[in-house]
PDB file of C-alpha atoms in Angstrom:
ATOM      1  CA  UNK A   1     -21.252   7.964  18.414  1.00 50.00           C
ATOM      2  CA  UNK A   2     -22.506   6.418  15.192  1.00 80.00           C
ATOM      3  CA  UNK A   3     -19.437   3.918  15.305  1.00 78.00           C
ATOM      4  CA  UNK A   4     -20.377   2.695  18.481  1.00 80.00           C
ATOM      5  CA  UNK A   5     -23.932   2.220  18.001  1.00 85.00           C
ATOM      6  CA  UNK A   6     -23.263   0.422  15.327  1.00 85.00           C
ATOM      7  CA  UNK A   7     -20.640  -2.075  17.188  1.00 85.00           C
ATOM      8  CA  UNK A   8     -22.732  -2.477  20.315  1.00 88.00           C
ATOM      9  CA  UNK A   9     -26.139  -3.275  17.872  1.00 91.00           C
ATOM     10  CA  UNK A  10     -23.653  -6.150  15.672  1.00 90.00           C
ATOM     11  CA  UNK A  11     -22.703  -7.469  18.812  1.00 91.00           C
ATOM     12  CA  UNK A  12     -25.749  -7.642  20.539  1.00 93.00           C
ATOM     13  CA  UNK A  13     -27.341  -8.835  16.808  1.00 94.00           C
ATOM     14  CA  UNK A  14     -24.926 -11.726  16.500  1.00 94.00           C
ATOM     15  CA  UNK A  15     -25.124 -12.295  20.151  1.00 94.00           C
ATOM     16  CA  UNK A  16     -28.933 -12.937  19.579  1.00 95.00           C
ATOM     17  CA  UNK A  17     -28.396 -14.890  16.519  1.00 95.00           C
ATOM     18  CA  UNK A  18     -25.456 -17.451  18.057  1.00 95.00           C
ATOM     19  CA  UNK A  19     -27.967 -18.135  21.365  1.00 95.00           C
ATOM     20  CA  UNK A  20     -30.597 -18.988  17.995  1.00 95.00           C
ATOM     21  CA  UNK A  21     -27.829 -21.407  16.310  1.00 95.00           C
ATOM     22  CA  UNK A  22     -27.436 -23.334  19.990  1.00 95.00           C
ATOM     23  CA  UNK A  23     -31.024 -23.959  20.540  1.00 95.00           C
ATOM     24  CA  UNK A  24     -31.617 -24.805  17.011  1.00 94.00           C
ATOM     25  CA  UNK A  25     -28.552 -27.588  17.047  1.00 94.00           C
ATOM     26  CA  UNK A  26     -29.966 -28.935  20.531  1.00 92.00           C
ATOM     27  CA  UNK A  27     -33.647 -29.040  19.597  1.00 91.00           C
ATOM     28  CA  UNK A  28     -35.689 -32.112  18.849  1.00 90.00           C
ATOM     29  CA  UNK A  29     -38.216 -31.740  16.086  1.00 91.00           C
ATOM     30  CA  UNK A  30     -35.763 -31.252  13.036  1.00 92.00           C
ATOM     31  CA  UNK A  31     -38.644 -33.284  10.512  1.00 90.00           C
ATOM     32  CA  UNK A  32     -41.701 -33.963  12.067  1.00 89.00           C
ATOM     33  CA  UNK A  33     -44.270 -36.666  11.493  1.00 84.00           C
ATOM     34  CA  UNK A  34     -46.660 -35.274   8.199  1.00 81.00           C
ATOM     35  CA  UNK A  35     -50.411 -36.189   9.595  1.00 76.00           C
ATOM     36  CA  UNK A  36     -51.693 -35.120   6.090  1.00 73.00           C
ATOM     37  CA  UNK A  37     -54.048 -39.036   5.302  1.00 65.00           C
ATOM     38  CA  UNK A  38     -52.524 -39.927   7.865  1.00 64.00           C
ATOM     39  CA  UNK A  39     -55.694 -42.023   9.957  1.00 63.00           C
ATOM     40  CA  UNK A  40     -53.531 -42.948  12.869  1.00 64.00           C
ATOM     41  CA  UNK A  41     -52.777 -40.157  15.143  1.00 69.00           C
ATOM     42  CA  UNK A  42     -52.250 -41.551  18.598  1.00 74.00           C
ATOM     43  CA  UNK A  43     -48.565 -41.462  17.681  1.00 80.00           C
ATOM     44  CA  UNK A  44     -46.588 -38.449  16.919  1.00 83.00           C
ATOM     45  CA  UNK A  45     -43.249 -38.653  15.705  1.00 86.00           C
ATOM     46  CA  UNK A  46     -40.137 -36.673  15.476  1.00 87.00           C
ATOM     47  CA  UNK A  47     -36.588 -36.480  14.785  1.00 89.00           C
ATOM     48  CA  UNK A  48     -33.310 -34.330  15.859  1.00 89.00           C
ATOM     49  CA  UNK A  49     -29.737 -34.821  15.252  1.00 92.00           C
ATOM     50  CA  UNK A  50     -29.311 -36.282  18.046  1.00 92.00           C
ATOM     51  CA  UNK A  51     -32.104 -38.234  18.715  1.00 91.00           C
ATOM     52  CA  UNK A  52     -35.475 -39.511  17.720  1.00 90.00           C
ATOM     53  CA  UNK A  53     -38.697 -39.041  19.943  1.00 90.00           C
ATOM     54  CA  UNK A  54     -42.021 -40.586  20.020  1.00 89.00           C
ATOM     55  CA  UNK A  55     -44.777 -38.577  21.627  1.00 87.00           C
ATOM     56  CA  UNK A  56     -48.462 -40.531  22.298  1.00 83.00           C
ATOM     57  CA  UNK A  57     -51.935 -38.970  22.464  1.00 79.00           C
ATOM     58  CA  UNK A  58     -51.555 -39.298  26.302  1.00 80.00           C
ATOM     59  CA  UNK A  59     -48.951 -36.760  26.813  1.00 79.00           C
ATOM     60  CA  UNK A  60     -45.943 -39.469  27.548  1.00 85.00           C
ATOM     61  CA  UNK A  61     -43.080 -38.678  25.395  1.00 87.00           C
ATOM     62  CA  UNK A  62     -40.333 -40.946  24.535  1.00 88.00           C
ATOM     63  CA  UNK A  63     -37.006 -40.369  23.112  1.00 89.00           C
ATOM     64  CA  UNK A  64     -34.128 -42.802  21.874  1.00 90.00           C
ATOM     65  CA  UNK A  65     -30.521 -41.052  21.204  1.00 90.00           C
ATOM     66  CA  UNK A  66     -28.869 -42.307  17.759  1.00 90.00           C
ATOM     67  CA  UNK A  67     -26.168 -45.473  19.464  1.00 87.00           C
ATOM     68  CA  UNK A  68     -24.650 -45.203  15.847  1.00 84.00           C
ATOM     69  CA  UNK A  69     -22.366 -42.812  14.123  1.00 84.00           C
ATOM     70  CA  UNK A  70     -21.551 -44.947  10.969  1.00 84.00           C
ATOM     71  CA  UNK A  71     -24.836 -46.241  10.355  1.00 86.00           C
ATOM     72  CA  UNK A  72     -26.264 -42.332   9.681  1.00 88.00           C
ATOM     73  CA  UNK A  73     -26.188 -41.153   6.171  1.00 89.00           C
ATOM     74  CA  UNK A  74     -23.521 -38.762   4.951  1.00 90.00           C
ATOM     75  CA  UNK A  75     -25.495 -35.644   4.772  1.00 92.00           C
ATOM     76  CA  UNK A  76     -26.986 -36.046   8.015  1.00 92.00           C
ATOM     77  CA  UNK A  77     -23.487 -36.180   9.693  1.00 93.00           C
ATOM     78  CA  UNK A  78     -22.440 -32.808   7.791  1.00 94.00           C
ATOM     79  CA  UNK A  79     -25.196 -31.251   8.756  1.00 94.00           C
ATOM     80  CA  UNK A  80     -24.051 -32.165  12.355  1.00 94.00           C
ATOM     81  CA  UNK A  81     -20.409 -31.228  11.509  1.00 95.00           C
ATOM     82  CA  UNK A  82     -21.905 -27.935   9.997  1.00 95.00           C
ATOM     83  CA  UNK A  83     -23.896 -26.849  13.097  1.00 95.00           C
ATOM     84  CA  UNK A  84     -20.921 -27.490  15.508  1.00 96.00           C
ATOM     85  CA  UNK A  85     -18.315 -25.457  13.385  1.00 96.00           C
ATOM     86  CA  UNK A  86     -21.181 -22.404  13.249  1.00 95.00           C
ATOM     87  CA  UNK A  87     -21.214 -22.651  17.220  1.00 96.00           C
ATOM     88  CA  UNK A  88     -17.686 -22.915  17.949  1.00 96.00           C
ATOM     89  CA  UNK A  89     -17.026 -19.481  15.247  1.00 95.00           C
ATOM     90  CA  UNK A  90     -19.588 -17.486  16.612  1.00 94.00           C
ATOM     91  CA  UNK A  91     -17.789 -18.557  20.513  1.00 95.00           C
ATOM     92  CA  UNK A  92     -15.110 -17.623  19.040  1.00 95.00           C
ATOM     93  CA  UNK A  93     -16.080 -14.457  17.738  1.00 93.00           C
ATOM     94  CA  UNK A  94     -18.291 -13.550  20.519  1.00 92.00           C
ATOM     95  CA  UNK A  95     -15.530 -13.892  23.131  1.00 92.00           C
ATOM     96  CA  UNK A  96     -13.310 -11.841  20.852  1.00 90.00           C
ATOM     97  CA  UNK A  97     -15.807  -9.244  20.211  1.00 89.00           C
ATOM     98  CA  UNK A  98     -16.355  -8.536  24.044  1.00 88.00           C
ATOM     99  CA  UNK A  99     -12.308  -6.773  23.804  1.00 84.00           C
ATOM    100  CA  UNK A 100     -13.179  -5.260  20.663  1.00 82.00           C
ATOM    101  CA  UNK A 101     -16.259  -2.631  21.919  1.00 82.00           C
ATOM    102  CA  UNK A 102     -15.126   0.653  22.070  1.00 76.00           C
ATOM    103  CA  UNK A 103     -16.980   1.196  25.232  1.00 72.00           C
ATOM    104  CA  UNK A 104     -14.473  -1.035  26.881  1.00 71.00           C
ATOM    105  CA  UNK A 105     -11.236   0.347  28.001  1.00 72.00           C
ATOM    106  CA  UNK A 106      -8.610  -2.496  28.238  1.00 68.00           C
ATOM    107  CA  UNK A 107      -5.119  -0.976  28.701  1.00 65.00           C
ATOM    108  CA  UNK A 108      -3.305   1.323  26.239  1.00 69.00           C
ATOM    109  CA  UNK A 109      -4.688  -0.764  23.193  1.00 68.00           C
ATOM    110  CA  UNK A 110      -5.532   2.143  20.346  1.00 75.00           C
ATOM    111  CA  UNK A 111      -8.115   2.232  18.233  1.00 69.00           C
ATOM    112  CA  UNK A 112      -6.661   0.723  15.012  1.00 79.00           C
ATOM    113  CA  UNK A 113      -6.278  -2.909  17.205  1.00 80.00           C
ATOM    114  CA  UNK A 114      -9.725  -2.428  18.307  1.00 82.00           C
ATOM    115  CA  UNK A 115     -10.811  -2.288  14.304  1.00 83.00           C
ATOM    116  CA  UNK A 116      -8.545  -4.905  13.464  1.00 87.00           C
ATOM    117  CA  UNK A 117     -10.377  -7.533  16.524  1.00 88.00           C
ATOM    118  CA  UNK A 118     -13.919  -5.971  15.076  1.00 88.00           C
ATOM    119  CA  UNK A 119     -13.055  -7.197  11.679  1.00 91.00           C
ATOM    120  CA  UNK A 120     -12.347 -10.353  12.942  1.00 91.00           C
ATOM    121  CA  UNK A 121     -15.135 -10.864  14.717  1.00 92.00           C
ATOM    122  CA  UNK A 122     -17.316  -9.547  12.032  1.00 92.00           C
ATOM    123  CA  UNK A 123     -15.747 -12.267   9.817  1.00 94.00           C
ATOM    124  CA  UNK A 124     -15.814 -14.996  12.316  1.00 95.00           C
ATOM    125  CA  UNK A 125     -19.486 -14.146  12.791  1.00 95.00           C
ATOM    126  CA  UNK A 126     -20.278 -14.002   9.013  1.00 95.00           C
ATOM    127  CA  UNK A 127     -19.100 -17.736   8.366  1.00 96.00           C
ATOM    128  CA  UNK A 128     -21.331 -19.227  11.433  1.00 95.00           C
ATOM    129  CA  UNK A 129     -24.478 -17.497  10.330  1.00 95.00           C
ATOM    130  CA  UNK A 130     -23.597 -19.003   6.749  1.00 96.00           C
ATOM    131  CA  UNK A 131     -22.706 -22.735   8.323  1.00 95.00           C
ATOM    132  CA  UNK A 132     -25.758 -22.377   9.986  1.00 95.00           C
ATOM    133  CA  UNK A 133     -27.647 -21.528   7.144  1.00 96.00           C
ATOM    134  CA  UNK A 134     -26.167 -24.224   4.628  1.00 96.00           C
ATOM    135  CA  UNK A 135     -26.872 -26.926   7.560  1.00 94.00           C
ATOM    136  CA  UNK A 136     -30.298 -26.578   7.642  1.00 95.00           C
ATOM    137  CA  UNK A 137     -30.766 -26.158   4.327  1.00 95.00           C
ATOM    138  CA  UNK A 138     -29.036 -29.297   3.413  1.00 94.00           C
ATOM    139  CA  UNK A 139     -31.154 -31.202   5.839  1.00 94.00           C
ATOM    140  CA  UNK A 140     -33.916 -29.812   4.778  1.00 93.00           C
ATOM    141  CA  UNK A 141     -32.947 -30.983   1.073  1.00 93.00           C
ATOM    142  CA  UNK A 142     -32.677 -34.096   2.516  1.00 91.00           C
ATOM    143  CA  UNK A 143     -36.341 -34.130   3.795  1.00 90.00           C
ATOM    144  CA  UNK A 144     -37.926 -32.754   0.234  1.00 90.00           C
ATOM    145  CA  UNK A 145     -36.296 -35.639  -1.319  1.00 88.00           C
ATOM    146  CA  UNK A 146     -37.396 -38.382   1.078  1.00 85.00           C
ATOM    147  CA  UNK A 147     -40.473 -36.612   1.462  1.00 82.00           C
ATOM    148  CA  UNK A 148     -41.628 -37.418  -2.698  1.00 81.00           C
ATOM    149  CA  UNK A 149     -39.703 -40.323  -2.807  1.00 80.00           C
ATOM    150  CA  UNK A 150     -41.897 -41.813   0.142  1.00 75.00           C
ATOM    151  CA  UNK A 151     -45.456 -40.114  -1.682  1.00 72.00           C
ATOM    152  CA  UNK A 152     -44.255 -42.010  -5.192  1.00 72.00           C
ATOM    153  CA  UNK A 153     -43.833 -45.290  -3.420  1.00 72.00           C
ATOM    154  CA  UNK A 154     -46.762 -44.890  -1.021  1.00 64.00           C
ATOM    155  CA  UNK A 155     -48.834 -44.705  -3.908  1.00 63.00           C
ATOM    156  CA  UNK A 156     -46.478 -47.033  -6.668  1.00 64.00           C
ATOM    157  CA  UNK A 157     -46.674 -49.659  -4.216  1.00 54.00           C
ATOM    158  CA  UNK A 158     -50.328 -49.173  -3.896  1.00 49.00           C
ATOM    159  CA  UNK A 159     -50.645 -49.769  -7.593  1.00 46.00           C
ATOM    160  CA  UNK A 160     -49.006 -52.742  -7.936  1.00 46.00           C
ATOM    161  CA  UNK A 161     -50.234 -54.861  -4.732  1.00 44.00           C
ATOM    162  CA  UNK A 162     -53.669 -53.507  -4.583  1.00 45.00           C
ATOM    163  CA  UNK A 163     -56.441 -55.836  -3.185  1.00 42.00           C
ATOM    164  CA  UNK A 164     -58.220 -58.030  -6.186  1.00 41.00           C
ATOM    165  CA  UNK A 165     -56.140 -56.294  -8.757  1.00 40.00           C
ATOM    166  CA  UNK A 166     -57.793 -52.883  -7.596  1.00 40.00           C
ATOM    167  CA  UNK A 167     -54.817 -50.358  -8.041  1.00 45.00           C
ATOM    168  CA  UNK A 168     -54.389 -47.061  -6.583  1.00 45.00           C
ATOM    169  CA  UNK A 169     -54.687 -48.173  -3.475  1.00 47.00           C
ATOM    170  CA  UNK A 170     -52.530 -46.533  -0.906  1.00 51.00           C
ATOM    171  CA  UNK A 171     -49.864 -47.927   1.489  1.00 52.00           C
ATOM    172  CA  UNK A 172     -49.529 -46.570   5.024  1.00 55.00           C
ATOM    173  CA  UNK A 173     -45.911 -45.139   5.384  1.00 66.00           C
ATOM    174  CA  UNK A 174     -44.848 -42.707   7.722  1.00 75.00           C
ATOM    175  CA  UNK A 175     -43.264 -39.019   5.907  1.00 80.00           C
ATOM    176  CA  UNK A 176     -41.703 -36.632   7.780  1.00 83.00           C
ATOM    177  CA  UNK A 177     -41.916 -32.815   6.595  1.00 87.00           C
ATOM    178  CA  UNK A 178     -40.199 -29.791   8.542  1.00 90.00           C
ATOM    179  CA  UNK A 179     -39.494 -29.157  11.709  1.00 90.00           C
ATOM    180  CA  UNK A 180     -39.676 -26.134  13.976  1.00 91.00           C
ATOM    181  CA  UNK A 181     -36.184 -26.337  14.310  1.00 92.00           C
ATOM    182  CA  UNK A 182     -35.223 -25.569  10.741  1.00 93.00           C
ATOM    183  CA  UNK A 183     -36.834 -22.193  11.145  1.00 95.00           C
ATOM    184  CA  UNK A 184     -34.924 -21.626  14.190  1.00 95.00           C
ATOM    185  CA  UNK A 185     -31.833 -22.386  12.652  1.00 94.00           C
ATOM    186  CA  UNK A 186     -32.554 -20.642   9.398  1.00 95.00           C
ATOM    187  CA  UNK A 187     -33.302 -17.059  11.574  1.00 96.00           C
ATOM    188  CA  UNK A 188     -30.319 -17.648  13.955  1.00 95.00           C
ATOM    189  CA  UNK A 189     -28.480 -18.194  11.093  1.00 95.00           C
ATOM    190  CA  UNK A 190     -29.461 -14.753   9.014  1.00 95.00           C
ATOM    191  CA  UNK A 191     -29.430 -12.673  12.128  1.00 95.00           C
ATOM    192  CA  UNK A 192     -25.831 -13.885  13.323  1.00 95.00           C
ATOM    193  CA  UNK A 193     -24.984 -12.998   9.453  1.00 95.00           C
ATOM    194  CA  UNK A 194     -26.595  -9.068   9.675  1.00 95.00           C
ATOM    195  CA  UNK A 195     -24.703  -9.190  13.129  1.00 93.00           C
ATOM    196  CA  UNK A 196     -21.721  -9.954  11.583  1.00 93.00           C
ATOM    197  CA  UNK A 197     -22.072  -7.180   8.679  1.00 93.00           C
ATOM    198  CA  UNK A 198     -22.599  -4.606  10.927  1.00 91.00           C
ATOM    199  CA  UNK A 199     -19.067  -5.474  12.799  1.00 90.00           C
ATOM    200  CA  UNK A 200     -17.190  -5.340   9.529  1.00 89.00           C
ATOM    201  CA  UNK A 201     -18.894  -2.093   8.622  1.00 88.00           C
ATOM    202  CA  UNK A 202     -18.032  -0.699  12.340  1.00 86.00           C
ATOM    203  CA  UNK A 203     -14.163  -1.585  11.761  1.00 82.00           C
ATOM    204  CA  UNK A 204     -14.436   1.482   8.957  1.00 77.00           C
ATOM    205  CA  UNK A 205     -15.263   4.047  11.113  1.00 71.00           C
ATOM    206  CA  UNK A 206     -12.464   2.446  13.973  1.00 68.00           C
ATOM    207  CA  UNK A 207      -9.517   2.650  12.372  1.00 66.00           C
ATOM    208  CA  UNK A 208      -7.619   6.011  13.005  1.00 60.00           C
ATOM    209  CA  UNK A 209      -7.838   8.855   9.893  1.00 60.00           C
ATOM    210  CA  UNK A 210      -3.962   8.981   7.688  1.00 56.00           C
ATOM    211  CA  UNK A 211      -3.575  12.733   6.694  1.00 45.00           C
ATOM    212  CA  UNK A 212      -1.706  12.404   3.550  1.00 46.00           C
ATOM    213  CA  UNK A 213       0.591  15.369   2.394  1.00 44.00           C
ATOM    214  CA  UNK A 214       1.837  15.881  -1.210  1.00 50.00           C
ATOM    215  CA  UNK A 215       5.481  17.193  -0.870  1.00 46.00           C
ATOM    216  CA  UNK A 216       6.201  19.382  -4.107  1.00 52.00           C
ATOM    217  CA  UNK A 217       9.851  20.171  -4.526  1.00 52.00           C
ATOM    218  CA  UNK A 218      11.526  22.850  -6.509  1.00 52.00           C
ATOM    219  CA  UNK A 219      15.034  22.630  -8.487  1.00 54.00           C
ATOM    220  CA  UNK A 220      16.368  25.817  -9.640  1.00 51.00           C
ATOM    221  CA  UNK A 221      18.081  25.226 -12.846  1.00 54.00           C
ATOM    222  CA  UNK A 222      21.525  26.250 -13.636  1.00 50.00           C
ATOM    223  CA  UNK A 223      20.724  27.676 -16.897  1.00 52.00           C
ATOM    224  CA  UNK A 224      17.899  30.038 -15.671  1.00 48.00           C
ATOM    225  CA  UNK A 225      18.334  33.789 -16.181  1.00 50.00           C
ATOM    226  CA  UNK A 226      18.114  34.488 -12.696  1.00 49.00           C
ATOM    227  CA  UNK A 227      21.554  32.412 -11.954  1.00 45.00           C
ATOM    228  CA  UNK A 228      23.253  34.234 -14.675  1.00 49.00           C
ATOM    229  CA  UNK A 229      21.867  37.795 -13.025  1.00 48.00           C
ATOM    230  CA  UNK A 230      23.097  37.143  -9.798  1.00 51.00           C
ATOM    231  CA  UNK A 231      26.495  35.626 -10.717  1.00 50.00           C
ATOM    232  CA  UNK A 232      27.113  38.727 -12.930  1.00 49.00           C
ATOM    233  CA  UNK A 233      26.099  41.623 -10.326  1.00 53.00           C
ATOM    234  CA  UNK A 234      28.778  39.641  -7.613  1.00 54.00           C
ATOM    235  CA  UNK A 235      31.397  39.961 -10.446  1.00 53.00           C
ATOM    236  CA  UNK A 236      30.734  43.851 -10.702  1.00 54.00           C
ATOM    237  CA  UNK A 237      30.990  44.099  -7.011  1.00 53.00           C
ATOM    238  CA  UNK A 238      34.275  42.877  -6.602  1.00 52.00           C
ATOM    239  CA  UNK A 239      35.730  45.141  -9.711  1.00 54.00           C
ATOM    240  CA  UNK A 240      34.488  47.645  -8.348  1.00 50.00           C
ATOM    241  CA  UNK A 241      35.861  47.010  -5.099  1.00 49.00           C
ATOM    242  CA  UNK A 242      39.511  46.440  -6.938  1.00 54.00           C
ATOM    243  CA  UNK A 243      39.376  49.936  -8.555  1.00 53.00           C
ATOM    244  CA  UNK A 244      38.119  51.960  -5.542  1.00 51.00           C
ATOM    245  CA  UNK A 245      41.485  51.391  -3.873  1.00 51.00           C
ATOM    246  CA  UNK A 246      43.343  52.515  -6.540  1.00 52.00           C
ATOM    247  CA  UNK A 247      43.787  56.704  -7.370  1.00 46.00           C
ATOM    248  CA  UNK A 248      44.528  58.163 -10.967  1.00 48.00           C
ATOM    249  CA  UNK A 249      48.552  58.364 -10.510  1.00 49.00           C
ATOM    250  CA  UNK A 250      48.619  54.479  -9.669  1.00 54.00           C
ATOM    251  CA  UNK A 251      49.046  55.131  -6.110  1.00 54.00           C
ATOM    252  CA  UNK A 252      46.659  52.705  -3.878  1.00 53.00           C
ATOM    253  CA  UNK A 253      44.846  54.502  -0.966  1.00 51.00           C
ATOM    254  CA  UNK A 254      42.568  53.547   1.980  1.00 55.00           C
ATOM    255  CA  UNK A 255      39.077  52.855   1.018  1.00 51.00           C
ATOM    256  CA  UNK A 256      36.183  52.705   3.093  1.00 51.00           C
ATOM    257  CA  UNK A 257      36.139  48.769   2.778  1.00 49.00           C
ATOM    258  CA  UNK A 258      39.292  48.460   3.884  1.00 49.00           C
ATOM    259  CA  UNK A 259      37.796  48.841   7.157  1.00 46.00           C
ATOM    260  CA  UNK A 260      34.886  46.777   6.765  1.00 45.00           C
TER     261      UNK A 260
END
């Protein structure tokens, strides 16, 4: 019973946690606009991976899709290639895991197949939660570094082209900090990992218990006394059995195993 639990709660976990790595991938606000001295803020803006949205004091809300592939950085496209691969596993291993619950009867297929799919599944889910976890973590490398890299020039440029020689003065730039997204992604990612733990430790109690048996074999030596007992007591037997059919004047009579 404790087998099953444990299958049913990894699937339902990673289940949970691949439905977390979709919505994460699709949503919008990946970096968000920092308002910290920030003086105008009649303009909010964001950023996904697949598009960039502007969103005014008045409610309206616009967004522009990205028309470019090779004019995005590097990173930003693995991160893209990173999120894909974590929701084509866990499809993967979500559709596979749905054969794999031992509630589910599907033919004459034993137990030790249903561990085997389990395993797999447990793997498959394992490697999205980890894709989704090194995706948005990479991006959100990518927004620490822009992030002090804009602050040092907001203020180095500040220094240097301040009014009447004044320096210190600040530049208006727009930084971008984290995203609700990134969270998502971060717990999708984690949860379809603990999902796909549990599978892998289900698959133990699956697979069907091997009784071993330790054969132990005897050899009787042919030097052991008991050999030289028994060969020596047949020997006595059949002189016996020549003198019995012999008398005392050399004349040979019937015997009682003559007629045996």
């Amino acid at each position: 019973m404790s087998v099953t639990m444990c299958q049913t709660m990894g699937f339902v976990v990673s289940a949970l946690g691949f439905a977390g790595i979709i919505a994460a991938t699709g949503l919008d606000p990946w970096s968000t606009q920092d308002l910290y001295d920030n003086p105008v803020t009649a303009v909010f803006q964001y950023q996904g991976l697949w598009r960039s949205c502007v969103r005014q004091s008045s409610g309206f809300t616009e967004c522009r899709p990205y028309y470019t592939i090779l004019g995005l950085p590097a990173m930003f496209q693995a991160v893209r290639a990173l999120m894909i691969v974590g929701i084509v596993l866990g499809a993967i291993g979500l559709l596979i895991a749905i054969f794999a619950l031992k509630c589910i009867r599907i033919g004459s297929m034993e137990d030790s197949a249903k561990a085997n799919i389990t395993l797999t599944s447990g793997v498959l889910f394992i490697v999205a939660g980890l894709c989704s976890i090194i995706g948005v973590s990479v991006f959100a490398n990518m927004l620490v570094t822009n992030f002090w890299m804009t602050t040092s020039s907001m203020y180095t440029g500040g220094a240097i082209s301040g009014m009447g020689g004044m320096g210190g003065l600040q530049t208006l730039q727009t930084r971008y900090t984290f995203g609700a997204a990134l969270f998502v992604g971060w717990v999708a990612g984690g949860v379809t990992l603990i999902g796909g733990v549990m599978m892998c430790i289900a698959c133990r109690g699956l697979m069907p218990e091997e009784t071993t048996y330790k054969a132990v074999s005897y050899h009787v030596s042919a030097k052991s006394p008991g050999y030289k007992t028994s060969a020596y007591e047949e020997k006595s037997k059949k002189s016996i059995y020549n003198e019995s059919r012999r008398s005392e004047d050399g004349k040979s009579y019937p015997s009682k195993y003559d007629y045996v």
